[in-house]
Tab-separated table of C-alpha atoms in Angstrom:
chain	number	residue	atom	x	y	z
A	1	MET	CA	-14.056	15.478	8.813
A	2	ASN	CA	-16.507	16.080	11.665
A	3	PHE	CA	-17.907	12.601	11.058
A	4	LEU	CA	-14.482	11.030	11.648
A	5	HIS	CA	-14.148	13.067	14.850
A	6	LYS	CA	-17.306	11.546	16.319
A	7	TYR	CA	-17.512	8.069	14.798
A	8	ILE	CA	-15.903	5.094	16.553
A	9	PRO	CA	-15.145	2.482	13.871
A	10	GLU	CA	-16.069	-1.164	14.310
A	11	PRO	CA	-14.157	-3.921	12.484
A	12	ILE	CA	-17.192	-6.112	11.704
A	13	ILE	CA	-19.835	-5.018	9.187
A	14	PHE	CA	-22.310	-7.774	10.039
A	15	SER	CA	-22.478	-11.429	11.056
A	16	LEU	CA	-24.238	-14.388	9.469
A	17	GLY	CA	-24.243	-16.998	12.216
A	18	PRO	CA	-20.598	-17.901	12.836
A	19	ILE	CA	-19.483	-15.990	9.728
A	20	GLU	CA	-18.294	-12.431	10.288
A	21	ILE	CA	-17.820	-9.955	7.451
A	22	HIS	CA	-14.983	-7.553	8.256
A	23	TRP	CA	-14.440	-4.064	6.897
A	24	TYR	CA	-10.738	-4.853	6.569
A	25	GLY	CA	-11.293	-7.678	4.105
A	26	LEU	CA	-14.004	-5.844	2.175
A	27	LEU	CA	-11.907	-2.715	1.713
A	28	MET	CA	-8.885	-4.755	0.669
A	29	VAL	CA	-11.029	-6.391	-2.015
A	30	LEU	CA	-12.511	-3.060	-3.125
A	31	GLY	CA	-9.044	-1.523	-3.257
A	32	GLY	CA	-7.810	-4.423	-5.352
A	33	LEU	CA	-10.759	-4.103	-7.737
A	34	ALA	CA	-10.137	-0.366	-8.096
A	35	GLY	CA	-6.482	-1.013	-8.879
A	36	LEU	CA	-7.456	-3.694	-11.394
A	37	PHE	CA	-9.903	-1.326	-13.091
A	38	PHE	CA	-7.145	1.180	-13.823
A	39	VAL	CA	-4.657	-1.513	-14.813
A	40	ARG	CA	-7.192	-2.764	-17.360
A	41	LYS	CA	-7.557	0.766	-18.743
A	42	LEU	CA	-3.789	0.931	-19.198
A	43	PHE	CA	-3.746	-2.460	-20.910
A	44	GLN	CA	-6.214	-0.997	-23.396
A	45	LEU	CA	-4.143	2.176	-23.728
A	46	TYR	CA	-1.035	0.160	-24.611
A	47	ARG	CA	-3.071	-2.362	-26.652
A	48	LEU	CA	-1.862	-5.323	-24.636
A	49	LYS	CA	-3.498	-8.743	-24.599
A	50	GLU	CA	-6.511	-9.087	-22.293
A	51	LYS	CA	-5.619	-12.745	-21.718
A	52	ASP	CA	-2.284	-11.747	-20.192
A	53	LEU	CA	-4.065	-9.435	-17.754
A	54	THR	CA	-6.497	-12.148	-16.667
A	55	ASP	CA	-3.666	-14.539	-15.878
A	56	LEU	CA	-1.472	-11.865	-14.317
A	57	VAL	CA	-4.181	-10.756	-11.895
A	58	LEU	CA	-4.370	-14.231	-10.368
A	59	VAL	CA	-0.603	-14.236	-9.870
A	60	TRP	CA	-0.662	-10.709	-8.435
A	61	VAL	CA	-3.342	-11.518	-5.876
A	62	LEU	CA	-1.564	-14.647	-4.668
A	63	PHE	CA	1.905	-13.093	-4.433
A	64	ALA	CA	0.616	-9.833	-2.950
A	65	LEU	CA	-1.203	-11.606	-0.110
A	66	ILE	CA	1.691	-13.949	0.610
A	67	GLY	CA	4.264	-11.154	0.441
A	68	ALA	CA	2.191	-8.797	2.592
A	69	ARG	CA	1.623	-11.378	5.299
A	70	ILE	CA	5.150	-12.795	5.391
A	71	TYR	CA	6.636	-9.297	5.602
A	72	TYR	CA	4.322	-8.319	8.454
A	73	VAL	CA	4.905	-11.547	10.394
A	74	ILE	CA	8.678	-11.058	10.153
A	75	TYR	CA	8.238	-7.406	11.130
A	76	ALA	CA	6.207	-8.322	14.226
A	77	TRP	CA	7.902	-11.649	14.959
A	78	ASP	CA	8.216	-10.900	18.686
A	79	TYR	CA	4.435	-11.216	18.868
A	80	TYR	CA	3.865	-14.034	16.367
A	81	ARG	CA	6.459	-16.410	17.761
A	82	GLU	CA	4.330	-16.540	20.913
A	83	ASN	CA	1.043	-16.652	18.965
A	84	LEU	CA	1.677	-18.830	15.916
A	85	ILE	CA	-2.016	-19.486	15.260
A	86	ASP	CA	-2.535	-15.744	14.724
A	87	ILE	CA	-0.356	-15.870	11.611
A	88	ILE	CA	-3.324	-17.133	9.592
A	89	LYS	CA	-5.770	-14.524	10.957
A	90	VAL	CA	-5.344	-12.059	8.105
A	91	TRP	CA	-8.877	-10.715	8.634
A	92	GLU	CA	-7.667	-9.108	11.862
A	93	GLY	CA	-5.126	-6.993	9.977
A	94	GLY	CA	-1.422	-7.349	9.418
A	95	LEU	CA	-0.830	-6.985	5.671
A	96	ALA	CA	2.204	-4.781	5.068
A	97	VAL	CA	2.248	-2.449	2.058
A	98	HIS	CA	5.969	-3.013	1.538
A	99	GLY	CA	5.228	-6.737	1.427
A	100	VAL	CA	2.546	-6.147	-1.203
A	101	MET	CA	5.038	-4.163	-3.277
A	102	LEU	CA	7.649	-6.911	-3.059
A	103	GLY	CA	5.070	-9.583	-3.854
A	104	VAL	CA	3.705	-7.748	-6.892
A	105	PHE	CA	7.215	-6.935	-8.120
A	106	GLY	CA	8.291	-10.566	-7.825
A	107	ALA	CA	5.086	-11.852	-9.416
A	108	THR	CA	5.398	-9.425	-12.321
A	109	TYR	CA	9.016	-10.382	-12.942
A	110	TRP	CA	8.241	-14.108	-12.917
A	111	PHE	CA	5.156	-13.732	-15.112
A	112	CYS	CA	6.917	-11.553	-17.684
A	113	ARG	CA	9.826	-13.976	-17.925
A	114	TRP	CA	7.364	-16.821	-18.428
A	115	ARG	CA	5.240	-15.041	-21.056
A	116	LYS	CA	8.139	-13.098	-22.610
A	117	ILE	CA	6.472	-9.741	-21.899
A	118	ASN	CA	8.226	-6.409	-21.371
A	119	PHE	CA	8.804	-6.444	-17.603
A	120	TRP	CA	9.447	-2.750	-16.999
A	121	LEU	CA	6.373	-1.662	-18.946
A	122	MET	CA	4.326	-4.067	-16.862
A	123	ALA	CA	5.936	-2.696	-13.684
A	124	ASP	CA	4.920	0.813	-14.778
A	125	ILE	CA	1.337	-0.375	-15.183
A	126	ALA	CA	1.354	-2.284	-11.887
A	127	ALA	CA	2.480	0.881	-10.074
A	128	VAL	CA	-0.772	2.616	-11.017
A	129	GLY	CA	-2.767	-0.362	-9.756
A	130	LEU	CA	-0.896	-0.348	-6.455
A	131	ALA	CA	-1.408	3.381	-5.905
A	132	GLY	CA	-5.099	3.092	-6.766
A	133	ALA	CA	-5.568	0.143	-4.432
A	134	GLN	CA	-3.883	1.979	-1.557
A	135	ILE	CA	-6.382	4.852	-1.723
A	136	ILE	CA	-9.188	2.511	-0.655
A	137	GLY	CA	-7.456	-0.473	0.923
A	138	ARG	CA	-5.737	1.532	3.658
A	139	TRP	CA	-9.136	2.319	5.211
A	140	GLY	CA	-9.325	-1.262	6.434
A	141	ASN	CA	-6.790	-0.255	9.083
A	142	TYR	CA	-9.070	2.571	10.169
A	143	PHE	CA	-11.921	0.183	10.958
A	144	ASN	CA	-9.513	-2.066	12.858
A	145	GLN	CA	-8.405	0.995	14.866
A	146	GLU	CA	-4.754	0.476	14.005
A	147	ILE	CA	-1.830	2.495	12.596
A	148	PHE	CA	-3.337	5.724	13.911
A	149	GLY	CA	-1.159	8.708	14.755
A	150	LYS	CA	-0.163	10.656	17.829
A	151	PRO	CA	-2.722	12.479	20.000
A	152	THR	CA	-4.128	15.681	18.530
A	153	ASP	CA	-6.620	18.435	19.358
A	154	LEU	CA	-7.362	19.101	15.693
A	155	SER	CA	-11.008	18.936	14.640
A	156	TRP	CA	-10.349	15.950	12.376
A	157	GLY	CA	-8.724	13.837	15.088
A	158	ILE	CA	-10.275	10.371	15.370
A	159	PRO	CA	-11.436	8.662	18.590
A	160	ILE	CA	-9.713	5.390	19.474
A	161	GLU	CA	-11.067	2.938	22.021
A	162	MET	CA	-9.019	2.507	25.189
A	163	LYS	CA	-8.068	-1.105	24.420
A	164	PHE	CA	-6.335	-0.046	21.190
A	165	ARG	CA	-4.344	2.858	22.631
A	166	PRO	CA	-0.683	2.470	23.616
A	167	SER	CA	-0.282	2.631	27.395
A	168	GLN	CA	1.378	6.053	27.298
A	169	PHE	CA	-1.695	7.548	25.609
A	170	ARG	CA	-4.432	6.202	27.908
A	171	GLU	CA	-5.559	9.707	28.840
A	172	GLN	CA	-5.785	11.036	25.274
A	173	ASN	CA	-9.013	10.658	23.308
A	174	TYR	CA	-8.266	11.829	19.761
A	175	PHE	CA	-5.464	10.869	17.396
A	176	HIS	CA	-4.130	11.854	13.985
A	177	PRO	CA	-5.974	9.924	11.216
A	178	THR	CA	-2.860	8.711	9.426
A	179	VAL	CA	-5.041	6.465	7.267
A	180	LEU	CA	-6.778	9.569	5.908
A	181	TYR	CA	-3.453	11.287	5.267
A	182	GLU	CA	-2.044	8.277	3.442
A	183	SER	CA	-5.213	7.808	1.405
A	184	LEU	CA	-5.190	11.428	0.206
A	185	LEU	CA	-1.472	11.375	-0.566
A	186	SER	CA	-1.866	8.058	-2.394
A	187	ALA	CA	-4.512	9.744	-4.541
A	188	VAL	CA	-1.954	12.414	-5.466
A	189	ASN	CA	0.575	9.681	-6.254
A	190	PHE	CA	-1.998	7.896	-8.412
A	191	ILE	CA	-2.860	11.056	-10.380
A	192	ILE	CA	0.824	11.714	-11.131
A	193	LEU	CA	1.395	8.141	-12.322
A	194	TRP	CA	-1.790	8.072	-14.389
A	195	ALA	CA	-0.876	11.381	-16.038
A	196	ALA	CA	2.607	10.052	-16.838
A	197	HIS	CA	1.136	7.102	-18.747
A	198	GLN	CA	-1.221	9.378	-20.687
A	199	TRP	CA	1.645	11.754	-21.452
A	200	ARG	CA	3.801	8.898	-22.709
A	201	VAL	CA	1.197	7.354	-25.025
A	202	LYS	CA	-1.218	10.069	-26.127
A	203	ARG	CA	1.393	12.788	-26.529
A	204	ASN	CA	4.048	10.352	-27.708
A	205	LYS	CA	6.598	11.643	-25.198
A	206	TYR	CA	9.658	9.615	-24.321
A	207	LEU	CA	9.599	8.072	-20.864
A	208	PRO	CA	11.905	5.094	-20.403
A	209	GLU	CA	10.069	1.956	-19.364
A	210	GLY	CA	10.533	1.556	-15.626
A	211	VAL	CA	10.540	5.287	-14.848
A	212	ILE	CA	6.884	5.394	-13.802
A	213	PHE	CA	7.445	2.456	-11.466
A	214	ALA	CA	10.466	4.246	-9.981
A	215	VAL	CA	8.416	7.427	-9.511
A	216	TYR	CA	5.795	5.403	-7.640
A	217	ILE	CA	8.453	3.922	-5.361
A	218	PHE	CA	9.993	7.338	-4.721
A	219	ILE	CA	6.717	9.143	-3.978
A	220	TYR	CA	5.388	6.381	-1.759
A	221	SER	CA	8.690	6.270	0.133
A	222	VAL	CA	8.517	10.018	0.799
A	223	ILE	CA	4.897	9.685	1.944
A	224	ARG	CA	5.663	6.757	4.213
A	225	PHE	CA	8.775	8.362	5.683
A	226	GLY	CA	6.804	11.433	6.725
A	227	LEU	CA	3.782	9.582	8.072
A	228	GLU	CA	5.930	7.341	10.237
A	229	TYR	CA	6.679	10.364	12.440
A	230	TYR	CA	2.997	10.450	13.353
A	231	ARG	CA	2.378	6.744	13.906
A	232	VAL	CA	2.436	5.282	17.406
A	233	ASP	CA	2.218	1.564	16.640
A	234	TYR	CA	5.160	-0.714	17.420
A	235	SER	CA	8.169	-0.568	15.132
A	236	PRO	CA	11.769	-1.764	15.409
A	237	MET	CA	14.093	1.246	15.664
A	238	VAL	CA	17.332	1.508	13.676
A	239	PHE	CA	19.664	4.514	14.096
A	240	GLY	CA	16.816	6.420	15.722
A	241	LEU	CA	14.464	5.796	12.802
A	242	ARG	CA	11.449	3.540	12.562
A	243	TRP	CA	12.080	0.521	10.360
A	244	ALA	CA	9.707	1.732	7.603
A	245	GLN	CA	11.539	5.068	7.508
A	246	LEU	CA	14.891	3.388	7.000
A	247	LEU	CA	13.436	1.171	4.275
A	248	SER	CA	11.844	4.222	2.658
A	249	ILE	CA	15.240	5.946	2.486
A	250	TRP	CA	16.763	2.915	0.783
A	251	LEU	CA	13.900	2.609	-1.690
A	252	ALA	CA	13.860	6.329	-2.524
A	253	MET	CA	17.608	6.308	-3.172
A	254	ALA	CA	17.301	3.171	-5.304
A	255	ALA	CA	14.508	4.799	-7.329
A	256	ILE	CA	16.607	7.923	-7.985
A	257	ILE	CA	19.656	5.886	-9.012
A	258	PHE	CA	17.512	3.713	-11.289
A	259	VAL	CA	15.996	6.731	-13.076
A	260	MET	CA	19.455	8.247	-13.547
A	261	TYR	CA	20.648	4.927	-14.977
A	262	LEU	CA	17.742	4.749	-17.441
A	263	TYR	CA	18.342	8.238	-18.807
A	264	LYS	CA	22.098	7.769	-18.928
A	265	LYS	CA	21.529	4.515	-20.808
A	266	LYS	CA	19.429	6.401	-23.384
A	267	LYS	CA	22.317	8.776	-24.074
């Protein structure tokens, strides 16, 4: 924690002539690989075809990137309509988690329809991959000095350079490390989801297909709703709530209703 309090992150790891290697991109890749590792383990647990995973990963990556970027551009359209060229600069940040979720959900649905695979089981598996990827991938925002929290005097507060601080916080030096909070809470989410899969298969306990995915949506929505109170980056406000908070309420309610539907359907 003391390291975070003293270290000022830089977005670029190193340069090779005109080519710059960014922490953001590297950590996104590492997060994706971590998520894929656990998805592969679940494919083995459920004895699913390895070929389906290979093909699905390509679809996931494409849809996740497109969904994440489109969502963020729409979210911050006031900026991008004046800076259209910046839409393609994904290495500078701007990949929304909610967009990733929508992209992966859509990709999974399309792929399962095409290959005639159980969609909700695949969604349950994808949820673990998403949670695992978030543990690592979120740290890309830390190195870009973005989505940090409000000023704090706590010993684990992180320093933010003046050029990245909102104007009202020019005099403050340390801010809540919301990336750290989200990473730790995502790890808790991941452990719960992973345990649910093991419980379902190894102990032969009944869990309707789709429940684990719904649990992921619910837990992440609760996490995101709470963390939004700390964040100081721009957000549209609706009924006094940040946009991500309002969306989190909708998603959490949808997850609860879906779980109730699945168990009622069983009866």
